[in-house]
CSV table of C-alpha atoms in Angstrom, one decimal:
chain,number,residue,atom,x,y,z
A,315,MET,CA,6.3,-9.4,32.7
A,316,LEU,CA,5.9,-8.3,29.0
A,317,VAL,CA,4.4,-4.9,28.1
A,318,ILE,CA,3.9,-3.5,24.7
A,319,ARG,CA,3.5,0.3,24.6
A,320,PRO,CA,4.4,3.4,22.8
A,321,ALA,CA,7.9,4.6,23.3
A,322,ARG,CA,8.5,7.6,25.6
A,323,GLU,CA,11.2,10.2,25.3
A,324,ASP,CA,13.3,8.4,27.9
A,325,ASP,CA,12.9,5.2,25.9
A,326,LEU,CA,14.7,6.5,22.8
A,327,PRO,CA,18.4,5.8,23.7
A,328,ALA,CA,17.5,2.2,24.3
A,329,VAL,CA,15.5,2.1,21.0
A,330,ALA,CA,18.6,3.7,19.3
A,331,ALA,CA,20.9,1.1,20.7
A,332,LEU,CA,18.4,-1.7,19.5
A,333,ALA,CA,18.5,-0.2,15.9
A,334,ALA,CA,22.2,-0.3,15.9
A,335,GLU,CA,22.1,-3.8,17.2
A,336,ALA,CA,19.8,-4.6,14.4
A,337,ARG,CA,22.2,-3.4,11.8
A,338,ASP,CA,25.0,-5.3,13.4
A,339,ASP,CA,22.9,-8.6,13.3
A,340,SER,CA,22.9,-8.7,9.7
A,341,PRO,CA,25.9,-9.5,7.5
A,342,THR,CA,25.0,-6.4,5.1
A,343,GLY,CA,24.0,-4.2,8.0
A,344,ALA,CA,27.3,-2.3,7.9
A,345,GLN,CA,26.5,-1.0,4.4
A,346,LEU,CA,23.4,0.7,5.6
A,347,GLY,CA,25.1,3.6,7.4
A,348,ALA,CA,27.0,4.5,10.6
A,349,GLN,CA,26.2,3.3,14.0
A,350,ASP,CA,26.1,6.8,15.3
A,351,THR,CA,23.9,6.7,18.4
A,352,GLY,CA,23.3,10.5,18.1
A,353,ARG,CA,22.2,10.2,14.5
A,354,LEU,CA,19.8,7.3,15.3
A,355,LEU,CA,18.3,9.4,18.2
A,356,GLU,CA,17.8,12.3,15.6
A,357,HIS,CA,16.1,10.0,13.1
A,358,LEU,CA,13.9,8.6,15.9
A,359,SER,CA,12.9,12.1,16.9
A,360,VAL,CA,12.0,13.1,13.3
A,361,LEU,CA,10.0,9.9,13.0
A,362,LEU,CA,7.9,10.8,16.1
A,363,ALA,CA,7.5,14.4,15.1
A,364,ALA,CA,6.3,13.4,11.6
A,365,GLY,CA,3.5,11.2,13.1
A,366,GLY,CA,5.4,8.0,13.1
A,367,HIS,CA,5.0,5.3,15.5
A,368,VAL,CA,7.6,3.7,17.9
A,369,LEU,CA,6.3,0.6,19.8
A,370,VAL,CA,8.6,-0.9,22.5
A,371,ALA,CA,8.4,-4.3,24.2
A,372,GLU,CA,9.3,-3.9,27.9
A,373,GLN,CA,10.2,-7.0,29.7
A,374,ASN,CA,11.5,-6.9,33.3
A,375,GLY,CA,11.8,-3.1,33.2
A,376,GLN,CA,14.1,-3.1,30.0
A,377,VAL,CA,13.4,-2.4,26.4
A,378,ALA,CA,13.7,-5.8,24.7
A,379,GLY,CA,12.2,-5.2,21.3
A,380,VAL,CA,11.0,-2.4,19.0
A,381,VAL,CA,8.7,-1.6,16.1
A,382,LEU,CA,9.1,1.5,14.0
A,383,GLY,CA,6.2,2.3,11.9
A,384,ARG,CA,4.5,4.9,9.6
A,385,VAL,CA,1.0,5.1,8.2
A,386,VAL,CA,1.2,5.8,4.5
A,387,ALA,CA,-2.0,7.4,3.4
A,388,ALA,CA,-3.8,6.3,0.2
A,389,TYR,CA,-2.1,7.3,-3.0
A,390,LEU,CA,-2.3,6.7,-6.8
A,391,PHE,CA,-1.4,2.9,-6.6
A,392,ALA,CA,-3.0,2.1,-3.2
A,393,PRO,CA,-6.7,3.1,-2.7
A,394,ARG,CA,-6.5,2.5,1.0
A,395,ALA,CA,-3.7,3.4,3.8
A,396,SER,CA,-1.1,0.9,4.7
A,397,LEU,CA,1.2,0.5,7.8
A,398,TYR,CA,4.7,0.5,6.8
A,399,LEU,CA,7.2,-1.1,9.3
A,400,ASP,CA,10.8,0.3,9.0
A,401,MET,CA,12.0,-2.1,11.6
A,402,VAL,CA,10.9,-5.1,13.6
A,403,PHE,CA,13.7,-6.2,16.1
A,404,VAL,CA,13.9,-8.2,19.2
A,405,ALA,CA,17.0,-8.3,21.3
A,406,PRO,CA,18.7,-11.7,21.1
A,407,ARG,CA,18.5,-12.1,24.9
A,408,ALA,CA,14.8,-11.9,24.7
A,409,ARG,CA,14.0,-14.1,21.6
A,410,ARG,CA,11.8,-17.2,21.8
A,411,HIS,CA,9.7,-15.7,24.4
A,412,GLY,CA,7.0,-14.3,22.2
A,413,VAL,CA,8.2,-10.8,22.1
A,414,GLY,CA,8.1,-10.6,18.3
A,415,HIS,CA,4.6,-11.9,18.2
A,416,ALA,CA,3.4,-9.4,20.9
A,417,LEU,CA,4.9,-6.5,19.0
A,418,LEU,CA,3.2,-7.5,15.8
A,419,ARG,CA,0.0,-7.7,17.4
A,420,ALA,CA,0.4,-4.4,18.7
A,421,ALA,CA,1.4,-3.2,15.2
A,422,THR,CA,-1.7,-5.0,13.6
A,423,ASP,CA,-4.0,-3.2,16.2
A,424,LEU,CA,-2.4,0.2,15.2
A,425,ALA,CA,-3.0,-0.5,11.6
A,426,ALA,CA,-6.7,-1.4,12.2
A,427,GLU,CA,-7.0,1.8,14.1
A,428,HIS,CA,-5.9,3.9,11.2
A,429,GLY,CA,-8.0,2.0,8.7
A,430,CYS,CA,-4.9,0.3,7.1
A,431,GLU,CA,-5.5,-2.5,4.5
A,432,ASP,CA,-2.0,-3.9,4.5
A,433,ILE,CA,1.2,-4.0,6.5
A,434,TYR,CA,4.4,-3.7,4.7
A,435,SER,CA,7.8,-4.7,6.5
A,436,ALA,CA,11.4,-3.9,5.4
A,437,PRO,CA,13.6,-5.9,7.5
A,438,VAL,CA,17.4,-5.2,7.3
A,439,PRO,CA,18.8,-6.9,4.1
A,440,GLY,CA,20.5,-10.3,4.9
A,441,ASN,CA,18.9,-10.8,8.3
A,442,ARG,CA,17.5,-14.2,7.7
A,443,GLY,CA,15.9,-14.6,11.2
A,444,VAL,CA,13.8,-11.8,10.7
A,445,GLN,CA,12.8,-12.9,7.2
A,446,ARG,CA,11.8,-16.3,8.2
A,447,PHE,CA,9.8,-14.9,11.1
A,448,LEU,CA,7.8,-12.5,8.8
A,449,ALA,CA,7.3,-15.3,6.2
A,450,ARG,CA,6.1,-17.8,9.0
A,451,LEU,CA,3.5,-15.1,9.8
A,452,GLY,CA,2.2,-14.8,6.2
A,453,PHE,CA,4.4,-11.8,4.9
A,454,ALA,CA,5.0,-12.5,1.2
A,455,PRO,CA,7.3,-10.6,-1.2
A,456,ALA,CA,5.8,-7.4,-2.5
A,457,ALA,CA,8.3,-5.6,-4.5
A,458,GLY,CA,11.9,-5.4,-5.0
A,459,HIS,CA,13.6,-2.2,-3.8
A,460,ARG,CA,16.7,-0.9,-5.9
A,461,VAL,CA,19.0,1.8,-4.4
A,462,ALA,CA,21.6,4.4,-5.8
A,463,SER,CA,23.4,7.2,-4.2
A,464,VAL,CA,22.6,10.7,-5.3
A,465,ALA,CA,26.1,11.4,-6.3
A,466,ALA,CA,26.4,8.3,-8.2
A,467,LEU,CA,23.1,8.8,-10.1
A,468,GLN,CA,24.0,12.3,-10.9
A,469,ARG,CA,27.3,11.2,-12.6
A,470,ARG,CA,25.6,8.5,-14.4
A,471,LEU,CA,22.7,10.7,-15.7
A,472,ALA,CA,25.2,13.3,-16.8
A,473,SER,CA,27.4,10.8,-18.6
A,474,GLU,CA,24.4,9.4,-20.5
A,475,ALA,CA,23.2,12.8,-21.5
A,476,ALA,CA,26.5,13.8,-22.9
A,477,ALA,CA,26.7,10.5,-24.8
A,478,ARG,CA,23.2,11.2,-26.0
A,479,ASP,CA,24.1,14.7,-27.1
A,480,ALA,CA,27.2,13.5,-28.9
A,481,HIS,CA,25.3,10.8,-30.7
A,482,ALA,CA,22.8,13.4,-31.7
A,483,SER,CA,25.5,15.8,-33.0
A,484,ARG,CA,27.2,13.1,-35.3
A,485,ARG,CA,23.8,12.0,-36.6
A,486,PHE,CA,22.9,15.7,-37.3
A,487,ALA,CA,26.4,16.1,-39.1
A,488,ARG,CA,25.9,13.0,-41.1
A,489,VAL,CA,22.4,13.9,-42.3
A,490,GLY,CA,23.6,17.4,-43.1
A,491,LEU,CA,26.6,16.0,-45.1
A,492,GLU,CA,24.2,13.4,-46.9
A,493,ASP,CA,21.8,16.3,-47.9
A,494,LEU,CA,24.8,18.4,-49.2
A,495,ILE,CA,26.0,15.3,-51.3
A,496,ALA,CA,22.3,14.9,-52.8
A,497,ARG,CA,22.1,18.4,-53.7
A,498,ARG,CA,25.3,18.4,-55.4
A,499,ARG,CA,24.4,15.3,-57.3
A,500,ARG,CA,21.1,16.8,-58.5
A,501,ALA,CA,23.1,19.9,-59.6
A,502,ARG,CA,25.5,18.0,-61.5
A,503,SER,CA,22.7,16.0,-63.1
A,504,VAL,CA,21.3,19.1,-64.6
A,505,LEU,CA,24.5,20.4,-65.8
A,506,GLU,CA,25.4,17.2,-67.6
A,507,SER,CA,22.0,16.9,-69.3
A,508,GLY,CA,22.3,20.5,-70.8
A,509,PRO,CA,19.4,23.1,-71.2
A,510,ILE,CA,15.9,21.8,-71.1
A,511,ASP,CA,14.2,22.1,-74.6
A,512,MET,CA,10.9,24.0,-73.5
A,513,ARG,CA,9.5,23.9,-77.2
A,514,PRO,CA,6.4,21.7,-77.8
A,515,VAL,CA,6.8,18.3,-79.1
A,516,GLY,CA,6.4,18.5,-83.0
A,517,GLY,CA,8.7,21.5,-83.2
A,518,GLY,CA,8.2,25.4,-83.8
A,519,ALA,CA,5.4,27.6,-82.8
A,520,PRO,CA,1.9,26.5,-84.2
A,521,SER,CA,1.5,28.2,-87.7
A,522,ARG,CA,-1.3,30.6,-88.4
A,523,ARG,CA,-3.8,29.7,-91.5
A,524,PRO,CA,-3.4,32.3,-94.4
A,525,ALA,CA,-6.4,34.7,-94.5
A,526,LYS,CA,-8.7,34.2,-97.5
A,527,ALA,CA,-8.5,36.9,-100.2
A,528,SER,CA,-11.8,38.9,-100.4
């Protein structure tokens, strides 16, 4: 029998094991972080404490699938709330039995309860099975994520800032040199042309008419 329900505290070890299995199921999963179960349990606890949702598919008394979701409130670029699925995964042993569809039906109901307009899903990169499953259900590409480590980004920003400062210094020095050269040229031009004749054209000061004899 298949039951979809919110995860309990005693489900979290099984959910963490499925999360690790989801990463192993992708050729690029190893790049996403360590498979430390303790860390995964910590993340799951933080997700639940922050109001996140963990739905599990229980089949024959075992956790066979999981959905991790967060309701994202309306913000600047989205006028209504959305449900963001961090993970949708079904254990290989339980696939092709409707477990994935049942999990997404429960996720859709959860989204409707919270007034969400859209459901976003971020499957593990390279997991083509999950990508195809979501595409068949109508999930379309929405945006491409780019990622950079904090340390690498700090180094790159510092390097570019140093290069920008060096360029500005060279430009300032070049402008200063050009200004100095221009001022020297102007001074040389004045010296070579000699003193400027300030007398009016026609020469001499204007003469006075002699006074008439009385």
